[in-house]
PDB file of N, CA and C in Angstrom:
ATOM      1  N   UNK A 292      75.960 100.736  63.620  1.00  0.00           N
ATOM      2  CA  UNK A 292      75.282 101.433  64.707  1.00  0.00           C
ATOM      3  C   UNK A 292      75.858 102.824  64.927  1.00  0.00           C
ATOM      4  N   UNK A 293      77.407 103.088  64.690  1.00  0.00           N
ATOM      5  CA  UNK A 293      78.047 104.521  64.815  1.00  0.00           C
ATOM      6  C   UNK A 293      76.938 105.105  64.303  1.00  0.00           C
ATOM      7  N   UNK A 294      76.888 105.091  62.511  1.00  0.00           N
ATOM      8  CA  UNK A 294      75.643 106.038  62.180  1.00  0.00           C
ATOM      9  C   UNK A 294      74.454 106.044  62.273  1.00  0.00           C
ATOM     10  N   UNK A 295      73.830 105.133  62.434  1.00  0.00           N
ATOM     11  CA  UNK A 295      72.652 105.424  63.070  1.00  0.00           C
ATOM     12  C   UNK A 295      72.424 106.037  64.510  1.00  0.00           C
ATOM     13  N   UNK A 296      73.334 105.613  65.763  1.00  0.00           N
ATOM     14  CA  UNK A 296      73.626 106.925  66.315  1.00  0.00           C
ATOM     15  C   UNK A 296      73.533 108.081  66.736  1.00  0.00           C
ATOM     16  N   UNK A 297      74.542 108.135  65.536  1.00  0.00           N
ATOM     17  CA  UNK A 297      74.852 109.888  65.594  1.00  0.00           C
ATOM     18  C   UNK A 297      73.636 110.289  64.572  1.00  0.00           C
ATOM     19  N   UNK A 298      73.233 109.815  63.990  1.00  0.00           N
ATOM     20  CA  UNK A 298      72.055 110.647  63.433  1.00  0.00           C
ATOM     21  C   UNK A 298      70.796 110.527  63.914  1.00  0.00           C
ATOM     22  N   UNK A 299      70.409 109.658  64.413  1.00  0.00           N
ATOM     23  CA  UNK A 299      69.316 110.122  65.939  1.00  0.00           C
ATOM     24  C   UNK A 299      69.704 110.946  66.717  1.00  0.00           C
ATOM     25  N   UNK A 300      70.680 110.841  67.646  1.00  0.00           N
ATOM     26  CA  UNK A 300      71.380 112.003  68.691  1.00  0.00           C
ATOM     27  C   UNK A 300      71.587 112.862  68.530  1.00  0.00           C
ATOM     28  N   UNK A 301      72.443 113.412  67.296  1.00  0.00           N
ATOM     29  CA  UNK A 301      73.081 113.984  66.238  1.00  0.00           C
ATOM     30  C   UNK A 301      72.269 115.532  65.909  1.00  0.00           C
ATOM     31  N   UNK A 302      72.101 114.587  64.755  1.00  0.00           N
ATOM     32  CA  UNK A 302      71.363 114.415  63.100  1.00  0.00           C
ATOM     33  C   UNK A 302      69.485 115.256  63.813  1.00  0.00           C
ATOM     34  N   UNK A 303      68.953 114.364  64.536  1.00  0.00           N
ATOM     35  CA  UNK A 303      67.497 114.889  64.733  1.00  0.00           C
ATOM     36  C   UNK A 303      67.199 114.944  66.037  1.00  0.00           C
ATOM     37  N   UNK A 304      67.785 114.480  67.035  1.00  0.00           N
ATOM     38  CA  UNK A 304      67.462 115.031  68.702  1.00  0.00           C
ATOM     39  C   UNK A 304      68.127 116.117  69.484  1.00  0.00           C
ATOM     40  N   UNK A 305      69.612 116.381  68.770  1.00  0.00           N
ATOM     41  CA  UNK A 305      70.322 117.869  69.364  1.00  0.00           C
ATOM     42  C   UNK A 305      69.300 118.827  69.018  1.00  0.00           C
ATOM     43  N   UNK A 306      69.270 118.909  67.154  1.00  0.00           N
ATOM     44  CA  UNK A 306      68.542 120.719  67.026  1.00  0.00           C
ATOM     45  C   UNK A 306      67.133 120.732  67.694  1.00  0.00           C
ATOM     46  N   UNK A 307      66.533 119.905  67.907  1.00  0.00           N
ATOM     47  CA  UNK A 307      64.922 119.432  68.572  1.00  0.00           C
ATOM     48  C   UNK A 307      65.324 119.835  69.997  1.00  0.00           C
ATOM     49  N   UNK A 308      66.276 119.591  70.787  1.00  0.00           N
ATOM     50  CA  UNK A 308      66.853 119.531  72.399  1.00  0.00           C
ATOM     51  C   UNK A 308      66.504 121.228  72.407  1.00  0.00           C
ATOM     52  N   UNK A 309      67.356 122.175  71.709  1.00  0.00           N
ATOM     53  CA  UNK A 309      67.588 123.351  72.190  1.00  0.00           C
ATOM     54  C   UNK A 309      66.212 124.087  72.379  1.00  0.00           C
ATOM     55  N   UNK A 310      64.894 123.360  72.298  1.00  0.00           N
ATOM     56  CA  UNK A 310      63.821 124.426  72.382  1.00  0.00           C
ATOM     57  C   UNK A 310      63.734 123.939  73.879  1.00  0.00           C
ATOM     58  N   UNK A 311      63.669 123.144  74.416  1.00  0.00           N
ATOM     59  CA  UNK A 311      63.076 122.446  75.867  1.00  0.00           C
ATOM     60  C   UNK A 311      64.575 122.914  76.559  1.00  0.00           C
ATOM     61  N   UNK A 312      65.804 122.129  76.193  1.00  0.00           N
ATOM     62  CA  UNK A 312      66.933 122.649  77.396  1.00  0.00           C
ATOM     63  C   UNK A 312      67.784 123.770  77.165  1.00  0.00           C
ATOM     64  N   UNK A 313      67.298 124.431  76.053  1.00  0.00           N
ATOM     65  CA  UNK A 313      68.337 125.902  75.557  1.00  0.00           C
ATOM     66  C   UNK A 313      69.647 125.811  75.325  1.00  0.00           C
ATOM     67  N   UNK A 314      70.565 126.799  76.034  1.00  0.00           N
ATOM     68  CA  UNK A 314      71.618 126.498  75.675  1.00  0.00           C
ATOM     69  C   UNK A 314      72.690 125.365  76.171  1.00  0.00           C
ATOM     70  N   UNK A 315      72.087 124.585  76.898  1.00  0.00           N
ATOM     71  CA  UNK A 315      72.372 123.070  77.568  1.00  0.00           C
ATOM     72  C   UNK A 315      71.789 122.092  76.952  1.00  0.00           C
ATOM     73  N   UNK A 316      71.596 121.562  75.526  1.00  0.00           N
ATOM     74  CA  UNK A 316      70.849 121.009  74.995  1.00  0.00           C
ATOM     75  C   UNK A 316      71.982 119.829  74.799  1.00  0.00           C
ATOM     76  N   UNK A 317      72.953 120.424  74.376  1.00  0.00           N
ATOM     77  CA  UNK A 317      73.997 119.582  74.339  1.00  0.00           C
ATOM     78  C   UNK A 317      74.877 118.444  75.458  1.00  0.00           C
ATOM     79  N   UNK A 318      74.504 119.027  76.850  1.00  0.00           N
ATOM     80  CA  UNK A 318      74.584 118.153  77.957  1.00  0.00           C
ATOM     81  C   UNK A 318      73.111 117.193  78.055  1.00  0.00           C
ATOM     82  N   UNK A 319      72.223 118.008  78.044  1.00  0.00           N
ATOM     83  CA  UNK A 319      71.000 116.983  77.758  1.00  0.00           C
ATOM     84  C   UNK A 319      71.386 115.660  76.958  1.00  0.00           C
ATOM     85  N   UNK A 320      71.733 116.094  75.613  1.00  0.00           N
ATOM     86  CA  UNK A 320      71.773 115.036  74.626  1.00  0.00           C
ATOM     87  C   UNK A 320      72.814 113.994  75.056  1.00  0.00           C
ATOM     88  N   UNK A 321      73.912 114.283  75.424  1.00  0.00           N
ATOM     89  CA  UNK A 321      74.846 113.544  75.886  1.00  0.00           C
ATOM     90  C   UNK A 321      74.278 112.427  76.885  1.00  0.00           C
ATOM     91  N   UNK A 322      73.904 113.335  78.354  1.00  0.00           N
ATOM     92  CA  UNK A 322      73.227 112.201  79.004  1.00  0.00           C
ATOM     93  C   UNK A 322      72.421 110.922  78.531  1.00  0.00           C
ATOM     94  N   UNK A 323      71.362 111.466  77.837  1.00  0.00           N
ATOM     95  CA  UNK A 323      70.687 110.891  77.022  1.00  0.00           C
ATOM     96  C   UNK A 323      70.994 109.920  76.560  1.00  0.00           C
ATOM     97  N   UNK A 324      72.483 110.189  75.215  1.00  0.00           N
ATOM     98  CA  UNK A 324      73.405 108.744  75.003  1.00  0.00           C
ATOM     99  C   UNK A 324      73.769 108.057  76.253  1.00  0.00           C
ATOM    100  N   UNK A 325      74.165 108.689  76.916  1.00  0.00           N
ATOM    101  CA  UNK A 325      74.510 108.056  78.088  1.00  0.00           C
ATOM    102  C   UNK A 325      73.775 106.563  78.502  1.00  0.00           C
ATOM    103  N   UNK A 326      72.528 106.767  78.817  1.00  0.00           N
ATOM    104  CA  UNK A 326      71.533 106.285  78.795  1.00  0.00           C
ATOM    105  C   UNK A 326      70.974 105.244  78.204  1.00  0.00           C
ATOM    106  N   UNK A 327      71.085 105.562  77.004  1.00  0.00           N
ATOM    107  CA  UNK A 327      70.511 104.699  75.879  1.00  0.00           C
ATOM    108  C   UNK A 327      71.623 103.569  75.800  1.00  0.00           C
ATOM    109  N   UNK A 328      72.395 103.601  76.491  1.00  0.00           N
ATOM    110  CA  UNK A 328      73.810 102.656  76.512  1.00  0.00           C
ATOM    111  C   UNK A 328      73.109 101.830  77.868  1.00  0.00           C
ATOM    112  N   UNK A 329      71.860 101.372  78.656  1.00  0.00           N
ATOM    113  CA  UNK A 329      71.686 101.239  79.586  1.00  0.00           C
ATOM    114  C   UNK A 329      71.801  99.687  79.455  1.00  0.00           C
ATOM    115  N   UNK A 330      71.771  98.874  78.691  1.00  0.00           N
ATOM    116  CA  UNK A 330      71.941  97.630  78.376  1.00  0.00           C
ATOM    117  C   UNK A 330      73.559  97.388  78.675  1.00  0.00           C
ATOM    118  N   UNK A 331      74.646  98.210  78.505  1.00  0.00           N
ATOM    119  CA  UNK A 331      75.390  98.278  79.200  1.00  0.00           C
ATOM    120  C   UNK A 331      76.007  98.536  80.285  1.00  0.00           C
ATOM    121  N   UNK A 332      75.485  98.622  81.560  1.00  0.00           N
ATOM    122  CA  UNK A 332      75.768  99.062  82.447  1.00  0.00           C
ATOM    123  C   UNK A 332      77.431  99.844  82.907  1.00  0.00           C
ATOM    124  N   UNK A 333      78.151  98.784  82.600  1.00  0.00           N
ATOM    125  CA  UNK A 333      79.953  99.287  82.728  1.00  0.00           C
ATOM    126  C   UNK A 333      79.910 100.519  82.468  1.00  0.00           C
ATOM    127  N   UNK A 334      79.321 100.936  81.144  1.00  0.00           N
ATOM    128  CA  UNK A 334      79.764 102.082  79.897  1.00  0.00           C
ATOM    129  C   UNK A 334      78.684 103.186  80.412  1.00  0.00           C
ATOM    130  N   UNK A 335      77.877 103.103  81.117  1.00  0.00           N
ATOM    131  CA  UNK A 335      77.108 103.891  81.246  1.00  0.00           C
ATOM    132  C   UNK A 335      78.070 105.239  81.194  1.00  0.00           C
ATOM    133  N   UNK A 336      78.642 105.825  82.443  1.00  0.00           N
ATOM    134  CA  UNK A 336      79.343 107.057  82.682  1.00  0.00           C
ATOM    135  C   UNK A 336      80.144 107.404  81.684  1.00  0.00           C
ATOM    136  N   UNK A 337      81.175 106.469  80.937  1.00  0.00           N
ATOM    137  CA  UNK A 337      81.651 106.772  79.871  1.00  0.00           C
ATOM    138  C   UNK A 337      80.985 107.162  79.104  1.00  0.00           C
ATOM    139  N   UNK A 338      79.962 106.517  78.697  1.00  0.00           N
ATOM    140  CA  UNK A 338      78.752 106.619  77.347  1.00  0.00           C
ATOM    141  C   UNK A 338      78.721 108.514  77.457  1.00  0.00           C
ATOM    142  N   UNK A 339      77.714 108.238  79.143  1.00  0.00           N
ATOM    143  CA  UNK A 339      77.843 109.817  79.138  1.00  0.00           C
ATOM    144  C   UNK A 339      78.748 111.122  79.184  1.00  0.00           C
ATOM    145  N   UNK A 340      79.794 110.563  79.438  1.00  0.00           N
ATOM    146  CA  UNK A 340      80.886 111.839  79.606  1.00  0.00           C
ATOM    147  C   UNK A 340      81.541 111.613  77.577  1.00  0.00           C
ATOM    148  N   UNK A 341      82.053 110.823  77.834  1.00  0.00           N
ATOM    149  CA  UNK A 341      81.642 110.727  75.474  1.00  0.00           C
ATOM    150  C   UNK A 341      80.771 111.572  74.980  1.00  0.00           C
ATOM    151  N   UNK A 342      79.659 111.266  75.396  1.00  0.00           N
ATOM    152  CA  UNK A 342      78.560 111.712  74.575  1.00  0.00           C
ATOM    153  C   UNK A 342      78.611 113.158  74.423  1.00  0.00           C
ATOM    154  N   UNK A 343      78.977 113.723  75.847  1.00  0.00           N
ATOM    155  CA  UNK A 343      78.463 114.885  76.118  1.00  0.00           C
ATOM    156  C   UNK A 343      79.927 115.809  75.812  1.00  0.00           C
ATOM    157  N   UNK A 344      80.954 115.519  75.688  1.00  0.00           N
ATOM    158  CA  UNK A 344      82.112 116.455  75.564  1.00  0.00           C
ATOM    159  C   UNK A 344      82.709 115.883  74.086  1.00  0.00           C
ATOM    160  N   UNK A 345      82.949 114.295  73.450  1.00  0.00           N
ATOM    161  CA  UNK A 345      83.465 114.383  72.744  1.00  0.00           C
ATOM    162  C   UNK A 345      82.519 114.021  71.577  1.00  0.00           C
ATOM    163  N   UNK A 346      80.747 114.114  71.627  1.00  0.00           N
ATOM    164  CA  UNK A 346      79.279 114.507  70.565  1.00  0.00           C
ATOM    165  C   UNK A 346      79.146 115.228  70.432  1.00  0.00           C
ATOM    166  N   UNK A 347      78.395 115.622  71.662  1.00  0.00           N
ATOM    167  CA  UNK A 347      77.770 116.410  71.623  1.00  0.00           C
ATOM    168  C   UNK A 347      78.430 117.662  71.439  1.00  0.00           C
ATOM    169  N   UNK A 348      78.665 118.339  71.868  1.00  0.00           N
ATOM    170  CA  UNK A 348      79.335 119.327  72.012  1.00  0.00           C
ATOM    171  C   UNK A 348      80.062 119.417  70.833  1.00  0.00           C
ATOM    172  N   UNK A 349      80.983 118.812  70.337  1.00  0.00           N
ATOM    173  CA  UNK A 349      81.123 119.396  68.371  1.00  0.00           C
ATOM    174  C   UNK A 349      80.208 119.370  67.772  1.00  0.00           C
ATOM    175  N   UNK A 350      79.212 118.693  67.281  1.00  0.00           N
ATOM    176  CA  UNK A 350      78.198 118.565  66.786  1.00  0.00           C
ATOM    177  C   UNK A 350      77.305 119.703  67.201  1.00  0.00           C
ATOM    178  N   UNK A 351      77.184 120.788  68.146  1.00  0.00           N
ATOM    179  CA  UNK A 351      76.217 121.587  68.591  1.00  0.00           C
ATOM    180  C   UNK A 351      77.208 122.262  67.831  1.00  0.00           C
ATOM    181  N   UNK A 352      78.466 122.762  68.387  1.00  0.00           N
ATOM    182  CA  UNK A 352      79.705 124.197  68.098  1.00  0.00           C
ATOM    183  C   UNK A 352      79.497 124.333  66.374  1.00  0.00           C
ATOM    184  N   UNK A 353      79.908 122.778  65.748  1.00  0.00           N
ATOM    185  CA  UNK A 353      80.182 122.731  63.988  1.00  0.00           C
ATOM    186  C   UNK A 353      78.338 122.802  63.606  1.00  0.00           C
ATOM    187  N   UNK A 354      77.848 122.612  64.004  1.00  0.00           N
ATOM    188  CA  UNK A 354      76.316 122.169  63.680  1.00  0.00           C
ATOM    189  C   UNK A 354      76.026 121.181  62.798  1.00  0.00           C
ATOM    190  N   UNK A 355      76.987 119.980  63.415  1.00  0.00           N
ATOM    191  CA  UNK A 355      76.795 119.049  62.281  1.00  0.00           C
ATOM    192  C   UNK A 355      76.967 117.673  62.519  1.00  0.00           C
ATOM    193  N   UNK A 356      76.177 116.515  61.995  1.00  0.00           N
ATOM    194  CA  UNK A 356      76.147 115.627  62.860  1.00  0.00           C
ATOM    195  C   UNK A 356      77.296 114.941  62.050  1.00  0.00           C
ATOM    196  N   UNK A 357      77.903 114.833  60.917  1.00  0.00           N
ATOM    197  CA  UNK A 357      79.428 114.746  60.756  1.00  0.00           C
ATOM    198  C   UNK A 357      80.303 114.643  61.601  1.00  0.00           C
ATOM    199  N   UNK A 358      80.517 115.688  62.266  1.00  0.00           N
ATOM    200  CA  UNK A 358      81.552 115.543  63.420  1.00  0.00           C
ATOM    201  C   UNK A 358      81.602 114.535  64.454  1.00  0.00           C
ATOM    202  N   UNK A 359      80.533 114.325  65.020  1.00  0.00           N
ATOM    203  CA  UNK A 359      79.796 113.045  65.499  1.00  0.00           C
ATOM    204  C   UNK A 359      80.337 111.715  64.739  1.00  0.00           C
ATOM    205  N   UNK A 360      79.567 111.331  63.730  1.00  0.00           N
ATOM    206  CA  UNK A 360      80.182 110.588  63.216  1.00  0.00           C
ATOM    207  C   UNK A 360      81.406 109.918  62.739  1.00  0.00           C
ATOM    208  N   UNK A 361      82.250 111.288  63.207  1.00  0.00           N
ATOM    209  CA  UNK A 361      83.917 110.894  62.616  1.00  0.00           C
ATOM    210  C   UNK A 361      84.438 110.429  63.743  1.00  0.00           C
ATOM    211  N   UNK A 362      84.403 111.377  64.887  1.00  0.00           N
ATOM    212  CA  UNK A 362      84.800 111.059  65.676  1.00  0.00           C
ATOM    213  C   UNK A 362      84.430 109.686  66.536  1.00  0.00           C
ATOM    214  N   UNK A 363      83.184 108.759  66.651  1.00  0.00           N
ATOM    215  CA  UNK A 363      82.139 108.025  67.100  1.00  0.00           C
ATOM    216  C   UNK A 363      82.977 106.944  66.349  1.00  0.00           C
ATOM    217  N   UNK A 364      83.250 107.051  64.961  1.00  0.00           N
ATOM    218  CA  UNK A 364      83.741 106.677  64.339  1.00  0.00           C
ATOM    219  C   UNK A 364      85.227 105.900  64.527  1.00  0.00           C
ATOM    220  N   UNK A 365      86.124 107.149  64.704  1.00  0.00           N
ATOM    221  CA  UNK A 365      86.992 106.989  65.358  1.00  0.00           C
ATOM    222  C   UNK A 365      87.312 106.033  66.255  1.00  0.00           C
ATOM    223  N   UNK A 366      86.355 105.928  67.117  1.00  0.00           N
ATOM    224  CA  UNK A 366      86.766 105.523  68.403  1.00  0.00           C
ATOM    225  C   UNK A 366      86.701 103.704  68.103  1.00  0.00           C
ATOM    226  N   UNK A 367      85.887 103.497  67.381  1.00  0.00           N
ATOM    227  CA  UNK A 367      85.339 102.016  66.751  1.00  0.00           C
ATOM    228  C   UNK A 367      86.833 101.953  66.632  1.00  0.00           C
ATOM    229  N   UNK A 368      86.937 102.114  65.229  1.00  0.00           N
ATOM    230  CA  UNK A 368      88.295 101.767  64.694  1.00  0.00           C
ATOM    231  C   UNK A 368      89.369 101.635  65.399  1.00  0.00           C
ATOM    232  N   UNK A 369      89.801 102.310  66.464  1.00  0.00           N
ATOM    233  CA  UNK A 369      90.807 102.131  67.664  1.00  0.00           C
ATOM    234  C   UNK A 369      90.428 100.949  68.177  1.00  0.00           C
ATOM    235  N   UNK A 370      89.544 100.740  68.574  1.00  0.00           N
ATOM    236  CA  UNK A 370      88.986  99.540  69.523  1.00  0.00           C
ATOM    237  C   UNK A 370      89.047  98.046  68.428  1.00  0.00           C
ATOM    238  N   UNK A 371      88.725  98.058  67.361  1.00  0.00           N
ATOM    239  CA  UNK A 371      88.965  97.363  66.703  1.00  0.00           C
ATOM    240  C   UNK A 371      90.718  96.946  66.323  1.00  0.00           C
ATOM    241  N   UNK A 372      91.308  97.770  66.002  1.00  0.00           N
ATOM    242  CA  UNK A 372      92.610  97.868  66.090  1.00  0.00           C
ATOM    243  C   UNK A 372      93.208  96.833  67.410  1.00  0.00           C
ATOM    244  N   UNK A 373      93.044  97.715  68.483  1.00  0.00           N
ATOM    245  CA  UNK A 373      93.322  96.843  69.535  1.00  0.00           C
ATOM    246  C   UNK A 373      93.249  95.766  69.761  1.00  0.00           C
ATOM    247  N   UNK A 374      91.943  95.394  69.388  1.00  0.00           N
ATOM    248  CA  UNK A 374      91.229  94.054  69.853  1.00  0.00           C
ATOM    249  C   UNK A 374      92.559  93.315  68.894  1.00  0.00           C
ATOM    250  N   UNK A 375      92.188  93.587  67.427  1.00  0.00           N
ATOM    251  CA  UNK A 375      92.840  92.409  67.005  1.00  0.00           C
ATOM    252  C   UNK A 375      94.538  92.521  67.374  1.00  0.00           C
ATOM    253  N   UNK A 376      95.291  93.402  67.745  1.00  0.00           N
ATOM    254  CA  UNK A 376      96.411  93.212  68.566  1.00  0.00           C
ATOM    255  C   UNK A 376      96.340  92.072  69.360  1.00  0.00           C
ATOM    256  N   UNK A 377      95.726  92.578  70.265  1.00  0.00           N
ATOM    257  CA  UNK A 377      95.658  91.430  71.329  1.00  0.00           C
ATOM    258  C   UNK A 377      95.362  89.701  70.838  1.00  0.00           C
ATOM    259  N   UNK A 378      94.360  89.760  69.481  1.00  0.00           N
ATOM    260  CA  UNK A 378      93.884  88.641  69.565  1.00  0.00           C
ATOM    261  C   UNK A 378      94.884  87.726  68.973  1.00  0.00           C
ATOM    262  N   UNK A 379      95.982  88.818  67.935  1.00  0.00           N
ATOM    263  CA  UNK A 379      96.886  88.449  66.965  1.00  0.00           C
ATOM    264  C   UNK A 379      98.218  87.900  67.730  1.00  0.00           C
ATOM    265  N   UNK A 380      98.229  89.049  69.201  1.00  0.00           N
ATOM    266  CA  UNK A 380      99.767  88.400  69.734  1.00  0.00           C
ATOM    267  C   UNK A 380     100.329  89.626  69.341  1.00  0.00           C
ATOM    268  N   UNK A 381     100.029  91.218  69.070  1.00  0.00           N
ATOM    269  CA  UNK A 381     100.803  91.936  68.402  1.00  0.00           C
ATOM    270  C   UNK A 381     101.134  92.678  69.742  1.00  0.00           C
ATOM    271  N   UNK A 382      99.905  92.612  71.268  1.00  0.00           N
ATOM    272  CA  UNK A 382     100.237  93.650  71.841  1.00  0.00           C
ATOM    273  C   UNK A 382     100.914  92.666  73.113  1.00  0.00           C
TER     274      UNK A 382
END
């Protein structure tokens, strides 16, 4: 799901954003993830403050939905990490 994602959000709804919200396209998009996380309720605000400072926003600056992905990326792998700490007895 990371990449699929970031390449909807990314990849084909940021460069599409900047004709309708200009140079705020990138807070748009963020919210947006935000949003689309609505099946989660908890994560909502996170979703959106993520989306919008640590997505969006490289992904607009680098112009690339790469960055997105690494980082999106990133964050999995930590969480995964953790989890199995905990599940292992490591933390």
């Amino acid at each position: 799901t990371v990449i699929g994602e970031e390449l909807l959000f990314r990849g084909v709804l940021l460069p599409k954003m900047s004709g309708v919200f200009g140079r705020r396209d990138w807070i748009a998009n963020g919210v947006l993830f935000g949003l689309y996380h609505l099946h989660q309720p908890w994560t909502i605000f996170s979703s959106i403050l993520d989306g919008v400072f640590l997505l969006a926003l490289p992904s607009r600056r680098f112009r690339s939905a790469w960055i997105g992905i690494a980082v999106h990326s990133g964050q999995a792998v930590f969480f995964v990490f953790i989890a199995l700490g905990l599940v292992l007895g490591f933390a």
